[in-house]
């Protein structure tokens, strides 16, 4: 049971929101594409901590955000039978640039390794983030549709989760 719980938790740990591509945005917001990466470790069965790095680019190729920050992921629900889970993420780049997602969905897409007892301990995972609960700076009032593709592991000697982020959204137009 512990392995199944850990598996579902890890499946939901994955990634973070990334922002924008060509889409309709509210006044004061820019359509943007988002790319990035996430690396976390599992500190409990329901919590991961690590780093998120995001690059946000407007449709005309202008880079409006490029930074790395701290990331905390929290598992809120899981279904070990289906390998799906739900989680929330909080990202802090500095005091003026942060966001929190809610209801991110994660799905185990394959088993990469098993432990000595034959229980899965590393999996490939796809995560989808579409809801920002709050944001500051460029993320204030932003919308997102980001996918995280990667792997989670709680195998002995390999407590590391890695994801590549891609997606789009609308981000705040910062005045310079």
mmCIF file of C-alpha atoms in Angstrom:
data_model
loop_
_atom_site.group_PDB
_atom_site.id
_atom_site.type_symbol
_atom_site.label_atom_id
_atom_site.label_comp_id
_atom_site.label_asym_id
_atom_site.label_seq_id
_atom_site.Cartn_x
_atom_site.Cartn_y
_atom_site.Cartn_z
ATOM 1 C CA UNK A 1 0.000 0.000 0.000
ATOM 2 C CA UNK A 2 2.843 2.377 0.854
ATOM 3 C CA UNK A 3 4.361 1.826 -2.594
ATOM 4 C CA UNK A 4 1.043 2.496 -4.324
ATOM 5 C CA UNK A 5 0.527 5.646 -2.271
ATOM 6 C CA UNK A 6 4.052 6.791 -3.043
ATOM 7 C CA UNK A 7 3.551 5.995 -6.726
ATOM 8 C CA UNK A 8 0.384 8.058 -6.946
ATOM 9 C CA UNK A 9 1.951 10.860 -4.971
ATOM 10 C CA UNK A 10 4.996 10.948 -7.166
ATOM 11 C CA UNK A 11 2.863 10.917 -10.255
ATOM 12 C CA UNK A 12 1.288 14.095 -9.079
ATOM 13 C CA UNK A 13 4.508 15.822 -8.100
ATOM 14 C CA UNK A 14 5.626 16.627 -11.533
ATOM 15 C CA UNK A 15 5.599 20.009 -12.935
ATOM 16 C CA UNK A 16 4.453 23.516 -12.791
ATOM 17 C CA UNK A 17 2.568 25.957 -14.806
ATOM 18 C CA UNK A 18 4.065 27.491 -17.764
ATOM 19 C CA UNK A 19 2.526 30.190 -19.850
ATOM 20 C CA UNK A 20 1.308 31.276 -23.197
ATOM 21 C CA UNK A 21 1.054 30.964 -26.954
ATOM 22 C CA UNK A 22 -1.187 32.529 -29.594
ATOM 23 C CA UNK A 23 -4.575 32.942 -27.972
ATOM 24 C CA UNK A 24 -7.071 35.636 -27.020
ATOM 25 C CA UNK A 25 -5.983 37.503 -23.919
ATOM 26 C CA UNK A 26 -7.712 40.148 -21.810
ATOM 27 C CA UNK A 27 -6.605 43.778 -22.084
ATOM 28 C CA UNK A 28 -3.241 44.272 -20.388
ATOM 29 C CA UNK A 29 -2.181 40.657 -20.950
ATOM 30 C CA UNK A 30 0.054 39.147 -23.623
ATOM 31 C CA UNK A 31 -0.308 35.770 -25.339
ATOM 32 C CA UNK A 32 2.876 33.837 -24.649
ATOM 33 C CA UNK A 33 4.503 30.447 -24.965
ATOM 34 C CA UNK A 34 6.109 28.848 -21.955
ATOM 35 C CA UNK A 35 8.975 26.413 -21.727
ATOM 36 C CA UNK A 36 10.933 25.252 -18.748
ATOM 37 C CA UNK A 37 12.047 22.493 -16.467
ATOM 38 C CA UNK A 38 11.334 21.244 -12.960
ATOM 39 C CA UNK A 39 13.560 19.187 -10.682
ATOM 40 C CA UNK A 40 12.243 18.117 -7.272
ATOM 41 C CA UNK A 41 12.868 15.631 -4.507
ATOM 42 C CA UNK A 42 10.203 13.888 -2.433
ATOM 43 C CA UNK A 43 10.233 15.053 1.177
ATOM 44 C CA UNK A 44 7.144 13.042 2.128
ATOM 45 C CA UNK A 45 4.458 10.945 0.449
ATOM 46 C CA UNK A 46 2.489 14.107 -0.327
ATOM 47 C CA UNK A 47 5.104 16.848 -0.725
ATOM 48 C CA UNK A 48 7.963 17.609 -3.116
ATOM 49 C CA UNK A 49 10.372 20.529 -3.119
ATOM 50 C CA UNK A 50 12.832 21.736 -5.715
ATOM 51 C CA UNK A 51 13.493 24.165 -8.524
ATOM 52 C CA UNK A 52 11.449 25.455 -11.441
ATOM 53 C CA UNK A 53 12.965 27.363 -14.353
ATOM 54 C CA UNK A 54 10.651 29.152 -16.801
ATOM 55 C CA UNK A 55 11.111 31.060 -20.034
ATOM 56 C CA UNK A 56 8.082 32.990 -21.263
ATOM 57 C CA UNK A 57 8.144 34.384 -24.806
ATOM 58 C CA UNK A 58 5.569 36.485 -26.660
ATOM 59 C CA UNK A 59 4.337 35.567 -30.142
ATOM 60 C CA UNK A 60 6.769 38.093 -31.701
ATOM 61 C CA UNK A 61 9.713 36.335 -30.005
ATOM 62 C CA UNK A 62 10.232 38.817 -27.163
ATOM 63 C CA UNK A 63 11.351 37.140 -23.951
ATOM 64 C CA UNK A 64 9.308 38.585 -21.059
ATOM 65 C CA UNK A 65 10.405 36.214 -18.283
ATOM 66 C CA UNK A 66 13.457 34.001 -17.749
ATOM 67 C CA UNK A 67 14.159 32.916 -14.197
ATOM 68 C CA UNK A 68 14.527 29.993 -11.819
ATOM 69 C CA UNK A 69 12.841 29.762 -8.449
ATOM 70 C CA UNK A 70 11.722 27.504 -5.637
ATOM 71 C CA UNK A 71 8.851 25.062 -6.129
ATOM 72 C CA UNK A 72 6.714 23.156 -3.627
ATOM 73 C CA UNK A 73 4.228 20.536 -4.824
ATOM 74 C CA UNK A 74 1.503 19.017 -2.647
ATOM 75 C CA UNK A 75 -0.531 15.945 -3.511
ATOM 76 C CA UNK A 76 -4.221 16.507 -2.719
ATOM 77 C CA UNK A 77 -5.837 13.330 -4.119
ATOM 78 C CA UNK A 78 -4.836 10.107 -5.843
ATOM 79 C CA UNK A 79 -6.270 6.959 -7.332
ATOM 80 C CA UNK A 80 -3.684 4.146 -7.173
ATOM 81 C CA UNK A 81 -5.914 1.951 -9.350
ATOM 82 C CA UNK A 82 -5.679 4.355 -12.308
ATOM 83 C CA UNK A 83 -2.323 6.042 -11.584
ATOM 84 C CA UNK A 84 -3.957 9.467 -11.612
ATOM 85 C CA UNK A 85 -3.583 12.162 -9.000
ATOM 86 C CA UNK A 86 -4.318 15.802 -8.282
ATOM 87 C CA UNK A 87 -1.932 18.335 -6.782
ATOM 88 C CA UNK A 88 -1.212 21.999 -6.173
ATOM 89 C CA UNK A 89 2.072 23.856 -6.763
ATOM 90 C CA UNK A 90 3.573 27.036 -5.351
ATOM 91 C CA UNK A 91 6.445 28.737 -7.185
ATOM 92 C CA UNK A 92 8.454 31.668 -5.838
ATOM 93 C CA UNK A 93 10.959 33.417 -8.084
ATOM 94 C CA UNK A 94 11.385 36.503 -5.894
ATOM 95 C CA UNK A 95 9.086 38.582 -3.732
ATOM 96 C CA UNK A 96 7.421 40.151 -6.772
ATOM 97 C CA UNK A 97 7.148 37.087 -9.043
ATOM 98 C CA UNK A 98 5.245 34.025 -7.807
ATOM 99 C CA UNK A 99 2.196 31.844 -8.503
ATOM 100 C CA UNK A 100 0.085 29.057 -7.066
ATOM 101 C CA UNK A 101 -1.717 26.407 -9.107
ATOM 102 C CA UNK A 102 -4.647 24.287 -7.951
ATOM 103 C CA UNK A 103 -6.146 21.070 -9.257
ATOM 104 C CA UNK A 104 -3.221 20.052 -11.458
ATOM 105 C CA UNK A 105 -3.819 16.592 -12.936
ATOM 106 C CA UNK A 106 -1.094 13.969 -13.199
ATOM 107 C CA UNK A 107 -1.177 10.581 -14.903
ATOM 108 C CA UNK A 108 1.364 7.766 -14.678
ATOM 109 C CA UNK A 109 2.141 6.714 -18.252
ATOM 110 C CA UNK A 110 4.665 3.944 -17.605
ATOM 111 C CA UNK A 111 6.810 2.101 -15.076
ATOM 112 C CA UNK A 112 10.537 2.855 -15.343
ATOM 113 C CA UNK A 113 11.912 0.853 -12.396
ATOM 114 C CA UNK A 114 10.878 -1.392 -9.498
ATOM 115 C CA UNK A 115 12.311 -1.828 -6.007
ATOM 116 C CA UNK A 116 13.747 -5.032 -4.524
ATOM 117 C CA UNK A 117 10.203 -6.251 -3.745
ATOM 118 C CA UNK A 118 9.085 -5.680 -7.343
ATOM 119 C CA UNK A 119 6.934 -2.640 -6.495
ATOM 120 C CA UNK A 120 7.110 0.269 -8.974
ATOM 121 C CA UNK A 121 9.351 3.051 -7.652
ATOM 122 C CA UNK A 122 10.024 5.126 -10.787
ATOM 123 C CA UNK A 123 7.443 6.142 -13.373
ATOM 124 C CA UNK A 124 6.989 8.302 -16.417
ATOM 125 C CA UNK A 125 4.314 10.935 -15.796
ATOM 126 C CA UNK A 126 2.338 13.543 -17.712
ATOM 127 C CA UNK A 127 0.947 16.448 -15.751
ATOM 128 C CA UNK A 128 -1.441 19.189 -16.895
ATOM 129 C CA UNK A 129 -1.798 22.606 -15.228
ATOM 130 C CA UNK A 130 -4.616 24.958 -16.163
ATOM 131 C CA UNK A 131 -5.632 26.864 -13.019
ATOM 132 C CA UNK A 132 -3.672 29.627 -11.339
ATOM 133 C CA UNK A 133 -5.226 30.389 -7.972
ATOM 134 C CA UNK A 134 -3.052 33.445 -7.437
ATOM 135 C CA UNK A 135 -0.040 35.174 -8.876
ATOM 136 C CA UNK A 136 2.171 38.203 -8.395
ATOM 137 C CA UNK A 137 4.147 40.240 -10.913
ATOM 138 C CA UNK A 138 3.881 38.861 -14.453
ATOM 139 C CA UNK A 139 1.678 36.031 -13.086
ATOM 140 C CA UNK A 140 -0.950 38.361 -11.562
ATOM 141 C CA UNK A 141 -4.258 37.487 -13.260
ATOM 142 C CA UNK A 142 -2.431 35.196 -15.719
ATOM 143 C CA UNK A 143 -4.026 32.185 -17.407
ATOM 144 C CA UNK A 144 -2.153 29.000 -18.282
ATOM 145 C CA UNK A 145 -2.334 25.721 -20.137
ATOM 146 C CA UNK A 146 0.928 23.878 -19.476
ATOM 147 C CA UNK A 147 1.982 20.240 -19.787
ATOM 148 C CA UNK A 148 4.833 18.687 -17.810
ATOM 149 C CA UNK A 149 6.371 15.513 -19.263
ATOM 150 C CA UNK A 150 8.896 13.618 -17.198
ATOM 151 C CA UNK A 151 9.620 11.080 -14.520
ATOM 152 C CA UNK A 152 9.325 10.614 -10.799
ATOM 153 C CA UNK A 153 11.415 8.307 -8.649
ATOM 154 C CA UNK A 154 11.397 7.277 -5.040
ATOM 155 C CA UNK A 155 13.615 4.265 -5.685
ATOM 156 C CA UNK A 156 16.316 3.614 -3.081
ATOM 157 C CA UNK A 157 19.246 5.887 -3.916
ATOM 158 C CA UNK A 158 17.289 7.864 -6.557
ATOM 159 C CA UNK A 159 14.850 10.331 -4.983
ATOM 160 C CA UNK A 160 14.598 12.698 -7.950
ATOM 161 C CA UNK A 161 11.807 13.933 -10.220
ATOM 162 C CA UNK A 162 12.488 15.685 -13.550
ATOM 163 C CA UNK A 163 10.049 17.360 -15.938
ATOM 164 C CA UNK A 164 10.111 19.426 -19.119
ATOM 165 C CA UNK A 165 7.403 22.083 -19.359
ATOM 166 C CA UNK A 166 5.667 23.451 -22.436
ATOM 167 C CA UNK A 167 2.487 25.349 -22.975
ATOM 168 C CA UNK A 168 0.848 28.697 -23.418
ATOM 169 C CA UNK A 169 -1.225 31.306 -21.657
ATOM 170 C CA UNK A 170 -1.715 35.001 -21.085
ATOM 171 C CA UNK A 171 0.680 36.912 -18.840
ATOM 172 C CA UNK A 172 0.625 40.403 -17.453
ATOM 173 C CA UNK A 173 2.127 43.046 -19.716
ATOM 174 C CA UNK A 174 4.836 44.559 -17.533
ATOM 175 C CA UNK A 175 5.545 48.227 -18.124
ATOM 176 C CA UNK A 176 9.234 49.089 -18.217
#
